[in-house]
PDB file of C-alpha atoms in Angstrom:
ATOM      1  CA  MET A  23     -17.343 -19.973   8.013  1.00  0.00           C
ATOM      2  CA  ASP A  24     -17.536 -16.268   7.193  1.00  0.00           C
ATOM      3  CA  VAL A  25     -14.011 -15.002   7.773  1.00  0.00           C
ATOM      4  CA  GLN A  26     -15.197 -11.418   8.188  1.00  0.00           C
ATOM      5  CA  THR A  27     -17.302 -12.244  11.254  1.00  0.00           C
ATOM      6  CA  SER A  28     -14.992 -14.813  12.820  1.00  0.00           C
ATOM      7  CA  ALA A  29     -13.631 -13.603  16.163  1.00  0.00           C
ATOM      8  CA  THR A  30     -10.623 -15.891  15.877  1.00  0.00           C
ATOM      9  CA  ARG A  31      -7.502 -15.149  13.905  1.00  0.00           C
ATOM     10  CA  ARG A  32      -6.831 -18.417  12.181  1.00  0.00           C
ATOM     11  CA  VAL A  33      -4.561 -20.153   9.688  1.00  0.00           C
ATOM     12  CA  LEU A  34      -5.835 -22.566   7.048  1.00  0.00           C
ATOM     13  CA  VAL A  35      -2.976 -24.876   6.055  1.00  0.00           C
ATOM     14  CA  ALA A  36      -3.294 -26.559   2.681  1.00  0.00           C
ATOM     15  CA  LYS A  37      -2.708 -30.283   2.318  1.00  0.00           C
ATOM     16  CA  PRO A  38      -1.016 -31.601   0.252  1.00  0.00           C
ATOM     17  CA  ARG A  39       1.884 -29.155   0.297  1.00  0.00           C
ATOM     18  CA  GLY A  40       5.658 -29.284   0.257  1.00  0.00           C
ATOM     19  CA  TYR A  41       7.868 -32.103  -1.013  1.00  0.00           C
ATOM     20  CA  CYS A  42       6.646 -34.154  -3.936  1.00  0.00           C
ATOM     21  CA  ALA A  43       7.977 -37.618  -4.724  1.00  0.00           C
ATOM     22  CA  GLY A  44      10.420 -36.336  -7.345  1.00  0.00           C
ATOM     23  CA  VAL A  45      11.934 -33.727  -5.024  1.00  0.00           C
ATOM     24  CA  ASP A  46      12.177 -36.197  -2.149  1.00  0.00           C
ATOM     25  CA  ARG A  47      13.966 -38.653  -4.451  1.00  0.00           C
ATOM     26  CA  ALA A  48      16.405 -36.018  -5.743  1.00  0.00           C
ATOM     27  CA  VAL A  49      17.324 -34.676  -2.298  1.00  0.00           C
ATOM     28  CA  GLN A  50      17.758 -38.215  -0.967  1.00  0.00           C
ATOM     29  CA  ALA A  51      19.964 -39.023  -3.945  1.00  0.00           C
ATOM     30  CA  VAL A  52      22.436 -36.304  -2.966  1.00  0.00           C
ATOM     31  CA  GLU A  53      22.280 -37.239   0.723  1.00  0.00           C
ATOM     32  CA  ARG A  54      22.840 -40.942   0.037  1.00  0.00           C
ATOM     33  CA  ALA A  55      25.604 -40.192  -2.487  1.00  0.00           C
ATOM     34  CA  LEU A  56      27.446 -38.177   0.171  1.00  0.00           C
ATOM     35  CA  GLU A  57      27.087 -41.107   2.581  1.00  0.00           C
ATOM     36  CA  GLN A  58      28.174 -43.669  -0.004  1.00  0.00           C
ATOM     37  CA  TYR A  59      31.056 -41.882  -1.722  1.00  0.00           C
ATOM     38  CA  GLY A  60      31.987 -39.083   0.695  1.00  0.00           C
ATOM     39  CA  ALA A  61      32.355 -35.391  -0.070  1.00  0.00           C
ATOM     40  CA  PRO A  62      32.578 -33.716  -2.415  1.00  0.00           C
ATOM     41  CA  VAL A  63      29.648 -34.772  -4.559  1.00  0.00           C
ATOM     42  CA  TYR A  64      29.017 -32.345  -7.397  1.00  0.00           C
ATOM     43  CA  VAL A  65      25.517 -31.328  -8.433  1.00  0.00           C
ATOM     44  CA  ARG A  66      24.751 -29.697 -11.782  1.00  0.00           C
ATOM     45  CA  LYS A  67      22.393 -26.742 -11.157  1.00  0.00           C
ATOM     46  CA  GLN A  68      20.284 -26.610  -7.999  1.00  0.00           C
ATOM     47  CA  ILE A  69      19.126 -30.136  -7.190  1.00  0.00           C
ATOM     48  CA  VAL A  70      15.682 -28.603  -6.557  1.00  0.00           C
ATOM     49  CA  HIS A  71      14.636 -24.957  -6.614  1.00  0.00           C
ATOM     50  CA  ASN A  72      14.887 -24.149  -2.928  1.00  0.00           C
ATOM     51  CA  THR A  73      17.619 -22.050  -1.365  1.00  0.00           C
ATOM     52  CA  HIS A  74      17.387 -23.724   2.058  1.00  0.00           C
ATOM     53  CA  VAL A  75      17.706 -27.226   0.624  1.00  0.00           C
ATOM     54  CA  VAL A  76      20.723 -26.198  -1.429  1.00  0.00           C
ATOM     55  CA  LYS A  77      22.410 -24.532   1.559  1.00  0.00           C
ATOM     56  CA  THR A  78      21.815 -27.572   3.780  1.00  0.00           C
ATOM     57  CA  LEU A  79      23.333 -29.923   1.198  1.00  0.00           C
ATOM     58  CA  GLU A  80      26.294 -27.579   0.689  1.00  0.00           C
ATOM     59  CA  GLU A  81      26.977 -27.756   4.424  1.00  0.00           C
ATOM     60  CA  ARG A  82      27.111 -31.555   4.097  1.00  0.00           C
ATOM     61  CA  GLY A  83      29.635 -31.465   1.253  1.00  0.00           C
ATOM     62  CA  ALA A  84      27.661 -31.044  -1.966  1.00  0.00           C
ATOM     63  CA  VAL A  85      29.213 -28.679  -4.513  1.00  0.00           C
ATOM     64  CA  PHE A  86      26.748 -26.996  -6.870  1.00  0.00           C
ATOM     65  CA  VAL A  87      27.958 -26.012 -10.326  1.00  0.00           C
ATOM     66  CA  GLU A  88      26.261 -24.449 -13.317  1.00  0.00           C
ATOM     67  CA  GLU A  89      27.792 -26.625 -16.020  1.00  0.00           C
ATOM     68  CA  THR A  90      29.326 -30.089 -16.259  1.00  0.00           C
ATOM     69  CA  GLU A  91      32.659 -28.632 -17.420  1.00  0.00           C
ATOM     70  CA  GLU A  92      33.151 -27.264 -13.890  1.00  0.00           C
ATOM     71  CA  VAL A  93      33.249 -30.790 -12.439  1.00  0.00           C
ATOM     72  CA  PRO A  94      36.743 -32.304 -12.142  1.00  0.00           C
ATOM     73  CA  GLU A  95      37.360 -35.210 -14.513  1.00  0.00           C
ATOM     74  CA  GLY A  96      36.378 -38.549 -13.038  1.00  0.00           C
ATOM     75  CA  ALA A  97      34.328 -37.025 -10.189  1.00  0.00           C
ATOM     76  CA  ILE A  98      30.745 -37.797  -9.168  1.00  0.00           C
ATOM     77  CA  VAL A  99      28.002 -35.522 -10.470  1.00  0.00           C
ATOM     78  CA  VAL A 100      24.274 -35.594  -9.759  1.00  0.00           C
ATOM     79  CA  PHE A 101      21.869 -34.256 -12.368  1.00  0.00           C
ATOM     80  CA  SER A 102      19.011 -32.272 -10.867  1.00  0.00           C
ATOM     81  CA  ALA A 103      15.343 -33.201 -10.673  1.00  0.00           C
ATOM     82  CA  HIS A 104      14.589 -30.914 -13.624  1.00  0.00           C
ATOM     83  CA  GLY A 105      16.383 -33.109 -16.155  1.00  0.00           C
ATOM     84  CA  VAL A 106      19.128 -32.458 -18.693  1.00  0.00           C
ATOM     85  CA  ALA A 107      19.504 -32.595 -22.456  1.00  0.00           C
ATOM     86  CA  PRO A 108      21.319 -35.523 -24.125  1.00  0.00           C
ATOM     87  CA  ALA A 109      24.259 -33.215 -24.836  1.00  0.00           C
ATOM     88  CA  VAL A 110      24.881 -32.921 -21.091  1.00  0.00           C
ATOM     89  CA  HIS A 111      25.078 -36.709 -20.738  1.00  0.00           C
ATOM     90  CA  GLU A 112      27.523 -36.792 -23.651  1.00  0.00           C
ATOM     91  CA  GLU A 113      29.700 -34.111 -22.100  1.00  0.00           C
ATOM     92  CA  ALA A 114      29.744 -35.974 -18.784  1.00  0.00           C
ATOM     93  CA  ALA A 115      30.788 -39.181 -20.522  1.00  0.00           C
ATOM     94  CA  GLY A 116      33.554 -37.305 -22.311  1.00  0.00           C
ATOM     95  CA  ARG A 117      34.904 -36.114 -18.959  1.00  0.00           C
ATOM     96  CA  ARG A 118      34.634 -39.633 -17.474  1.00  0.00           C
ATOM     97  CA  LEU A 119      32.255 -38.436 -14.793  1.00  0.00           C
ATOM     98  CA  LYS A 120      30.308 -40.853 -12.638  1.00  0.00           C
ATOM     99  CA  THR A 121      26.748 -39.636 -13.113  1.00  0.00           C
ATOM    100  CA  ILE A 122      23.705 -40.063 -10.902  1.00  0.00           C
ATOM    101  CA  ASP A 123      20.607 -38.983 -12.789  1.00  0.00           C
ATOM    102  CA  ALA A 124      18.069 -37.614 -10.294  1.00  0.00           C
ATOM    103  CA  THR A 125      15.684 -36.418 -13.011  1.00  0.00           C
ATOM    104  CA  CYS A 126      12.108 -36.731 -11.769  1.00  0.00           C
ATOM    105  CA  PRO A 127      10.491 -39.756 -13.469  1.00  0.00           C
ATOM    106  CA  LEU A 128       7.577 -37.536 -14.506  1.00  0.00           C
ATOM    107  CA  VAL A 129      10.001 -35.222 -16.324  1.00  0.00           C
ATOM    108  CA  THR A 130      11.611 -38.278 -17.931  1.00  0.00           C
ATOM    109  CA  LYS A 131       8.141 -39.210 -19.186  1.00  0.00           C
ATOM    110  CA  VAL A 132       7.924 -35.887 -21.041  1.00  0.00           C
ATOM    111  CA  HIS A 133      11.417 -36.433 -22.484  1.00  0.00           C
ATOM    112  CA  ASN A 134      10.321 -39.827 -23.783  1.00  0.00           C
ATOM    113  CA  GLU A 135       7.200 -38.327 -25.329  1.00  0.00           C
ATOM    114  CA  ALA A 136       9.323 -35.717 -27.100  1.00  0.00           C
ATOM    115  CA  LYS A 137      11.620 -38.397 -28.524  1.00  0.00           C
ATOM    116  CA  ARG A 138       8.697 -40.555 -29.633  1.00  0.00           C
ATOM    117  CA  PHE A 139       6.848 -37.752 -31.454  1.00  0.00           C
ATOM    118  CA  ALA A 140      10.055 -36.422 -32.980  1.00  0.00           C
ATOM    119  CA  ALA A 141      10.806 -39.890 -34.362  1.00  0.00           C
ATOM    120  CA  LYS A 142       7.407 -39.704 -36.104  1.00  0.00           C
ATOM    121  CA  ASP A 143       8.351 -36.265 -37.509  1.00  0.00           C
ATOM    122  CA  TYR A 144       5.754 -34.262 -35.573  1.00  0.00           C
ATOM    123  CA  ASP A 145       6.106 -30.589 -34.770  1.00  0.00           C
ATOM    124  CA  ILE A 146       6.116 -30.434 -30.958  1.00  0.00           C
ATOM    125  CA  LEU A 147       4.752 -27.367 -29.171  1.00  0.00           C
ATOM    126  CA  LEU A 148       6.320 -27.303 -25.704  1.00  0.00           C
ATOM    127  CA  ILE A 149       4.342 -25.116 -23.318  1.00  0.00           C
ATOM    128  CA  GLY A 150       6.674 -23.741 -20.673  1.00  0.00           C
ATOM    129  CA  HIS A 151       8.818 -20.874 -19.453  1.00  0.00           C
ATOM    130  CA  GLU A 152      11.843 -19.804 -21.455  1.00  0.00           C
ATOM    131  CA  GLY A 153      15.104 -20.430 -19.617  1.00  0.00           C
ATOM    132  CA  HIS A 154      13.661 -22.926 -17.139  1.00  0.00           C
ATOM    133  CA  GLU A 155      15.986 -25.903 -16.710  1.00  0.00           C
ATOM    134  CA  GLU A 156      13.236 -28.427 -17.331  1.00  0.00           C
ATOM    135  CA  VAL A 157      12.322 -26.772 -20.636  1.00  0.00           C
ATOM    136  CA  GLU A 158      15.966 -26.707 -21.728  1.00  0.00           C
ATOM    137  CA  GLY A 159      16.323 -30.412 -20.966  1.00  0.00           C
ATOM    138  CA  THR A 160      13.144 -31.440 -22.805  1.00  0.00           C
ATOM    139  CA  ALA A 161      13.863 -29.221 -25.809  1.00  0.00           C
ATOM    140  CA  GLY A 162      17.331 -30.734 -26.031  1.00  0.00           C
ATOM    141  CA  GLU A 163      15.812 -34.134 -26.796  1.00  0.00           C
ATOM    142  CA  ALA A 164      14.621 -32.969 -30.239  1.00  0.00           C
ATOM    143  CA  PRO A 165      15.611 -29.348 -30.863  1.00  0.00           C
ATOM    144  CA  GLU A 166      14.776 -29.499 -34.556  1.00  0.00           C
ATOM    145  CA  HIS A 167      11.175 -30.521 -33.790  1.00  0.00           C
ATOM    146  CA  ILE A 168      10.358 -28.510 -30.653  1.00  0.00           C
ATOM    147  CA  GLN A 169       9.055 -24.945 -30.411  1.00  0.00           C
ATOM    148  CA  LEU A 170       8.581 -23.255 -27.045  1.00  0.00           C
ATOM    149  CA  VAL A 171       5.190 -21.693 -26.355  1.00  0.00           C
ATOM    150  CA  ASP A 172       5.665 -19.406 -23.371  1.00  0.00           C
ATOM    151  CA  GLY A 173       2.057 -18.838 -22.288  1.00  0.00           C
ATOM    152  CA  LEU A 174      -0.810 -17.308 -24.188  1.00  0.00           C
ATOM    153  CA  ASP A 175       1.371 -14.595 -25.708  1.00  0.00           C
ATOM    154  CA  GLY A 176       3.434 -17.195 -27.512  1.00  0.00           C
ATOM    155  CA  VAL A 177       0.554 -18.842 -29.379  1.00  0.00           C
ATOM    156  CA  GLU A 178       0.451 -16.477 -32.341  1.00  0.00           C
ATOM    157  CA  GLU A 179       4.185 -16.874 -32.977  1.00  0.00           C
ATOM    158  CA  VAL A 180       3.921 -20.613 -33.635  1.00  0.00           C
ATOM    159  CA  SER A 181       4.647 -21.838 -37.150  1.00  0.00           C
ATOM    160  CA  VAL A 182       4.356 -25.504 -38.142  1.00  0.00           C
ATOM    161  CA  ARG A 183       5.184 -27.503 -41.249  1.00  0.00           C
ATOM    162  CA  ASP A 184       2.023 -29.614 -41.310  1.00  0.00           C
ATOM    163  CA  PRO A 185      -1.067 -28.674 -39.243  1.00  0.00           C
ATOM    164  CA  GLU A 186      -2.075 -32.336 -39.279  1.00  0.00           C
ATOM    165  CA  LYS A 187       1.075 -33.415 -37.440  1.00  0.00           C
ATOM    166  CA  VAL A 188       1.265 -31.173 -34.364  1.00  0.00           C
ATOM    167  CA  VAL A 189       1.362 -32.260 -30.706  1.00  0.00           C
ATOM    168  CA  TRP A 190       1.659 -30.278 -27.494  1.00  0.00           C
ATOM    169  CA  LEU A 191       3.699 -31.173 -24.423  1.00  0.00           C
ATOM    170  CA  SER A 192       4.284 -29.112 -21.294  1.00  0.00           C
ATOM    171  CA  GLN A 193       6.627 -28.294 -18.475  1.00  0.00           C
ATOM    172  CA  THR A 194       5.460 -30.279 -15.449  1.00  0.00           C
ATOM    173  CA  THR A 195       5.202 -27.335 -13.020  1.00  0.00           C
ATOM    174  CA  LEU A 196       2.835 -24.970 -14.845  1.00  0.00           C
ATOM    175  CA  SER A 197      -0.506 -23.526 -13.813  1.00  0.00           C
ATOM    176  CA  VAL A 198      -3.128 -26.109 -14.730  1.00  0.00           C
ATOM    177  CA  ASP A 199      -5.657 -23.424 -15.651  1.00  0.00           C
ATOM    178  CA  GLU A 200      -3.258 -21.345 -17.742  1.00  0.00           C
ATOM    179  CA  THR A 201      -2.004 -24.431 -19.589  1.00  0.00           C
ATOM    180  CA  THR A 202      -5.575 -25.466 -20.375  1.00  0.00           C
ATOM    181  CA  GLU A 203      -6.234 -21.982 -21.745  1.00  0.00           C
ATOM    182  CA  THR A 204      -3.031 -22.030 -23.808  1.00  0.00           C
ATOM    183  CA  VAL A 205      -3.927 -25.409 -25.309  1.00  0.00           C
ATOM    184  CA  ALA A 206      -7.428 -24.157 -26.133  1.00  0.00           C
ATOM    185  CA  ARG A 207      -5.977 -21.171 -27.956  1.00  0.00           C
ATOM    186  CA  LEU A 208      -3.491 -23.359 -29.810  1.00  0.00           C
ATOM    187  CA  ARG A 209      -6.363 -25.566 -30.881  1.00  0.00           C
ATOM    188  CA  THR A 210      -8.142 -22.620 -32.478  1.00  0.00           C
ATOM    189  CA  ARG A 211      -5.104 -22.331 -34.767  1.00  0.00           C
ATOM    190  CA  PHE A 212      -4.498 -26.061 -35.135  1.00  0.00           C
ATOM    191  CA  PRO A 213      -7.827 -27.922 -34.777  1.00  0.00           C
ATOM    192  CA  ASN A 214      -6.152 -31.339 -35.081  1.00  0.00           C
ATOM    193  CA  LEU A 215      -3.610 -30.630 -32.346  1.00  0.00           C
ATOM    194  CA  ILE A 216      -2.767 -33.897 -30.573  1.00  0.00           C
ATOM    195  CA  ASP A 217      -2.725 -34.202 -26.792  1.00  0.00           C
ATOM    196  CA  PRO A 218       0.095 -36.020 -24.985  1.00  0.00           C
ATOM    197  CA  PRO A 219      -0.719 -39.632 -24.040  1.00  0.00           C
ATOM    198  CA  SER A 220      -1.162 -38.550 -20.414  1.00  0.00           C
ATOM    199  CA  ASP A 221      -1.189 -35.229 -18.581  1.00  0.00           C
ATOM    200  CA  ASP A 222       2.290 -33.699 -18.488  1.00  0.00           C
ATOM    201  CA  ILE A 223       1.622 -31.413 -15.514  1.00  0.00           C
ATOM    202  CA  CYS A 224       2.697 -33.536 -12.589  1.00  0.00           C
ATOM    203  CA  TYR A 225       0.299 -34.856  -9.970  1.00  0.00           C
ATOM    204  CA  ALA A 226       1.974 -32.804  -7.219  1.00  0.00           C
ATOM    205  CA  THR A 227       1.743 -29.508  -9.101  1.00  0.00           C
ATOM    206  CA  SER A 228      -1.914 -30.166  -9.849  1.00  0.00           C
ATOM    207  CA  ASN A 229      -2.709 -31.311  -6.316  1.00  0.00           C
ATOM    208  CA  ARG A 230      -1.042 -28.311  -4.681  1.00  0.00           C
ATOM    209  CA  GLN A 231      -2.952 -25.959  -6.929  1.00  0.00           C
ATOM    210  CA  THR A 232      -6.206 -27.760  -6.091  1.00  0.00           C
ATOM    211  CA  ALA A 233      -5.394 -27.449  -2.382  1.00  0.00           C
ATOM    212  CA  VAL A 234      -4.633 -23.713  -2.554  1.00  0.00           C
ATOM    213  CA  LYS A 235      -7.859 -23.098  -4.472  1.00  0.00           C
ATOM    214  CA  ARG A 236      -9.719 -24.719  -1.577  1.00  0.00           C
ATOM    215  CA  ILE A 237      -8.309 -22.324   1.030  1.00  0.00           C
ATOM    216  CA  ALA A 238      -7.981 -19.169  -1.083  1.00  0.00           C
ATOM    217  CA  ALA A 239     -11.674 -18.328  -1.133  1.00  0.00           C
ATOM    218  CA  GLU A 240     -11.752 -18.309   2.686  1.00  0.00           C
ATOM    219  CA  SER A 241      -8.465 -16.458   3.151  1.00  0.00           C
ATOM    220  CA  ASP A 242      -7.795 -12.730   3.363  1.00  0.00           C
ATOM    221  CA  LEU A 243      -4.143 -13.481   2.689  1.00  0.00           C
ATOM    222  CA  VAL A 244      -2.313 -16.541   1.353  1.00  0.00           C
ATOM    223  CA  ILE A 245       1.357 -17.110   2.163  1.00  0.00           C
ATOM    224  CA  VAL A 246       3.243 -19.510  -0.103  1.00  0.00           C
ATOM    225  CA  VAL A 247       6.545 -20.831   1.208  1.00  0.00           C
ATOM    226  CA  GLY A 248       8.997 -21.278  -1.654  1.00  0.00           C
ATOM    227  CA  SER A 249      11.967 -19.769  -3.435  1.00  0.00           C
ATOM    228  CA  ALA A 250      11.719 -17.131  -6.141  1.00  0.00           C
ATOM    229  CA  ASN A 251      13.155 -19.454  -8.816  1.00  0.00           C
ATOM    230  CA  SER A 252      10.577 -22.173  -8.102  1.00  0.00           C
ATOM    231  CA  SER A 253       8.054 -22.252 -10.930  1.00  0.00           C
ATOM    232  CA  ASN A 254       5.464 -24.311  -9.072  1.00  0.00           C
ATOM    233  CA  SER A 255       5.688 -22.061  -6.000  1.00  0.00           C
ATOM    234  CA  LYS A 256       5.132 -18.910  -8.052  1.00  0.00           C
ATOM    235  CA  ARG A 257       2.132 -20.550  -9.713  1.00  0.00           C
ATOM    236  CA  LEU A 258       0.601 -21.125  -6.260  1.00  0.00           C
ATOM    237  CA  VAL A 259       0.748 -17.370  -5.566  1.00  0.00           C
ATOM    238  CA  GLU A 260      -1.054 -16.688  -8.848  1.00  0.00           C
ATOM    239  CA  VAL A 261      -3.686 -19.373  -8.251  1.00  0.00           C
ATOM    240  CA  ALA A 262      -4.398 -18.067  -4.745  1.00  0.00           C
ATOM    241  CA  LYS A 263      -5.145 -14.609  -6.133  1.00  0.00           C
ATOM    242  CA  ASP A 264      -7.229 -16.007  -8.986  1.00  0.00           C
ATOM    243  CA  TYR A 265      -9.387 -18.005  -6.576  1.00  0.00           C
ATOM    244  CA  GLY A 266     -10.330 -15.361  -4.052  1.00  0.00           C
ATOM    245  CA  ALA A 267      -7.410 -14.351  -1.854  1.00  0.00           C
ATOM    246  CA  ALA A 268      -7.145 -10.568  -1.576  1.00  0.00           C
ATOM    247  CA  ALA A 269      -3.362 -10.866  -1.400  1.00  0.00           C
ATOM    248  CA  SER A 270      -0.747 -13.582  -1.735  1.00  0.00           C
ATOM    249  CA  TYR A 271       2.995 -13.524  -1.075  1.00  0.00           C
ATOM    250  CA  LEU A 272       5.918 -15.851  -1.751  1.00  0.00           C
ATOM    251  CA  VAL A 273       8.367 -16.207   1.158  1.00  0.00           C
ATOM    252  CA  ASP A 274      11.552 -18.234   1.485  1.00  0.00           C
ATOM    253  CA  ASP A 275      10.995 -18.696   5.217  1.00  0.00           C
ATOM    254  CA  ALA A 276       9.422 -17.090   8.279  1.00  0.00           C
ATOM    255  CA  SER A 277      11.870 -14.175   8.271  1.00  0.00           C
ATOM    256  CA  PHE A 278      10.235 -12.867   5.092  1.00  0.00           C
ATOM    257  CA  VAL A 279       6.751 -12.580   6.649  1.00  0.00           C
ATOM    258  CA  ARG A 280       5.824  -8.927   7.272  1.00  0.00           C
ATOM    259  CA  GLU A 281       3.556  -7.901  10.142  1.00  0.00           C
ATOM    260  CA  GLU A 282       1.925  -5.193   8.029  1.00  0.00           C
ATOM    261  CA  TRP A 283       0.528  -7.891   5.725  1.00  0.00           C
ATOM    262  CA  LEU A 284      -1.617  -9.064   8.644  1.00  0.00           C
ATOM    263  CA  GLU A 285      -3.337  -5.777   9.437  1.00  0.00           C
ATOM    264  CA  GLY A 286      -7.097  -6.324   9.307  1.00  0.00           C
ATOM    265  CA  VAL A 287      -6.606  -9.988   8.380  1.00  0.00           C
ATOM    266  CA  ARG A 288      -8.690 -12.666  10.101  1.00  0.00           C
ATOM    267  CA  THR A 289      -7.758 -15.730   8.041  1.00  0.00           C
ATOM    268  CA  VAL A 290      -4.349 -16.562   6.613  1.00  0.00           C
ATOM    269  CA  GLY A 291      -3.979 -19.366   4.105  1.00  0.00           C
ATOM    270  CA  LEU A 292      -0.642 -21.188   4.123  1.00  0.00           C
ATOM    271  CA  THR A 293       0.908 -23.609   1.671  1.00  0.00           C
ATOM    272  CA  SER A 294       4.303 -24.474   0.199  1.00  0.00           C
ATOM    273  CA  GLY A 295       5.801 -25.414  -3.133  1.00  0.00           C
ATOM    274  CA  ALA A 296       6.844 -28.923  -4.102  1.00  0.00           C
ATOM    275  CA  SER A 297      10.526 -28.332  -3.252  1.00  0.00           C
ATOM    276  CA  VAL A 298       9.972 -26.938   0.252  1.00  0.00           C
ATOM    277  CA  PRO A 299      10.830 -28.909   3.420  1.00  0.00           C
ATOM    278  CA  GLU A 300       8.071 -28.996   6.022  1.00  0.00           C
ATOM    279  CA  GLU A 301      10.263 -27.374   8.680  1.00  0.00           C
ATOM    280  CA  LEU A 302      10.002 -24.062   6.799  1.00  0.00           C
ATOM    281  CA  VAL A 303       6.203 -24.226   6.906  1.00  0.00           C
ATOM    282  CA  GLN A 304       6.338 -24.945  10.629  1.00  0.00           C
ATOM    283  CA  GLY A 305       8.585 -21.910  11.049  1.00  0.00           C
ATOM    284  CA  VAL A 306       5.978 -19.694   9.395  1.00  0.00           C
ATOM    285  CA  LEU A 307       3.252 -21.200  11.588  1.00  0.00           C
ATOM    286  CA  ALA A 308       5.311 -20.420  14.681  1.00  0.00           C
ATOM    287  CA  LYS A 309       5.759 -16.815  13.589  1.00  0.00           C
ATOM    288  CA  LEU A 310       2.054 -16.456  12.814  1.00  0.00           C
ATOM    289  CA  ALA A 311       1.193 -17.907  16.227  1.00  0.00           C
ATOM    290  CA  GLY A 312       3.385 -15.265  17.829  1.00  0.00           C
ATOM    291  CA  LEU A 313       1.414 -12.621  15.954  1.00  0.00           C
ATOM    292  CA  GLY A 314      -1.937 -13.871  17.218  1.00  0.00           C
ATOM    293  CA  PHE A 315      -2.803 -16.541  14.636  1.00  0.00           C
ATOM    294  CA  ALA A 316      -2.818 -19.520  16.961  1.00  0.00           C
ATOM    295  CA  ASP A 317      -5.907 -21.315  15.605  1.00  0.00           C
ATOM    296  CA  VAL A 318      -4.581 -23.688  12.912  1.00  0.00           C
ATOM    297  CA  GLU A 319      -6.740 -25.901  10.703  1.00  0.00           C
ATOM    298  CA  GLU A 320      -5.350 -28.260   8.084  1.00  0.00           C
ATOM    299  CA  VAL A 321      -7.532 -28.511   4.983  1.00  0.00           C
ATOM    300  CA  GLU A 322      -6.908 -31.683   2.982  1.00  0.00           C
ATOM    301  CA  SER A 323      -8.063 -31.696  -0.623  1.00  0.00           C
ATOM    302  CA  VAL A 324      -6.291 -34.735  -2.088  1.00  0.00           C
ATOM    303  CA  GLN A 325      -4.488 -37.688  -0.549  1.00  0.00           C
ATOM    304  CA  GLU A 326      -1.015 -38.449  -1.887  1.00  0.00           C
ATOM    305  CA  SER A 327       0.956 -41.686  -1.660  1.00  0.00           C
ATOM    306  CA  MET A 328       3.364 -41.459  -4.611  1.00  0.00           C
ATOM    307  CA  ARG A 329       6.937 -42.638  -3.997  1.00  0.00           C
ATOM    308  CA  PHE A 330       9.871 -43.032  -6.400  1.00  0.00           C
ATOM    309  CA  ALA A 331      12.872 -45.336  -6.027  1.00  0.00           C
ATOM    310  CA  LEU A 332      16.350 -43.818  -5.865  1.00  0.00           C
ATOM    311  CA  PRO A 333      18.258 -43.464  -9.167  1.00  0.00           C
ATOM    312  CA  HIS A 334      19.366 -46.895 -10.395  1.00  0.00           C
ATOM    313  CA  GLU A 335      23.074 -45.960 -10.448  1.00  0.00           C
ATOM    314  CA  LEU A 336      22.919 -45.161  -6.746  1.00  0.00           C
ATOM    315  CA  ARG A 337      20.813 -48.207  -5.833  1.00  0.00           C
ATOM    316  CA  ARG A 338      23.337 -50.450  -7.601  1.00  0.00           C
ATOM    317  CA  ASP A 339      26.277 -49.051  -5.622  1.00  0.00           C
ATOM    318  CA  LEU A 340      24.336 -49.091  -2.337  1.00  0.00           C
ATOM    319  CA  ARG A 341      23.589 -52.779  -2.862  1.00  0.00           C
ATOM    320  CA  ALA A 342      27.214 -53.503  -3.722  1.00  0.00           C
ATOM    321  CA  GLY A 343      28.533 -51.352  -0.897  1.00  0.00           C
TER     322      GLY A 343
END
């Protein structure tokens, strides 16, 4: 349909969107831990990068801390979906903390790849964003072997010991297109660069980017629901612009939507990052409906059925309980 001639103000809602299996598992881990052990349950860093999720869990008795040293000795601490370095596990053991590791299994896969290639004495080029918790956790597995490549600008700074023994890995929440371009540029410097055994960018990140590409070309404006510290949510804003949307904005919830964005707009695209509960998307839809965008069409690009079991430490105690 030609959005410029459509008489109806409409919303195209991307599917899949919102919670991925790793986020769902991590949030459930905190919820079930609170039920099993009672408050407080400590969580190192934000369990997932969404302010509403964190606030909701705080109201139920979760206590979020930046570092393990802030957790009282012997208490329960949950490690976030983004993963932690081995040094964090060691520190927790030293403080006799009961740990529940809610690291996404797809992040754990990257950690295992890093350990395996480091054991074979490879130089590992980790494509990701400096300071992101996932990058810090992965790099901590083999700091003497890993160099961070923060996008295309970081390629020329790479220095390796042996060009024949170089492998790339990546943060799981990156732009698929930008990562492909970064790898291609790395390969011009290191023609024998080895790929990871399987794609490091997680299925949910890839699927949500595919879905937003599908609606962007038909949308005058794309709204992405997600928090500012969510890497995968910010990538969705970029992808929407790259694939045809005249404008794209990141909003935490409906209160951030501005009426002036909708002036002259016929079609709004709507999606959400992998750490966003569906109720926030529904809130944006309700606000858009109140502003005249009542015609809603869901556009499904990929079907998802991935599920992850709860962390084994929690499953063990739930069975025993």
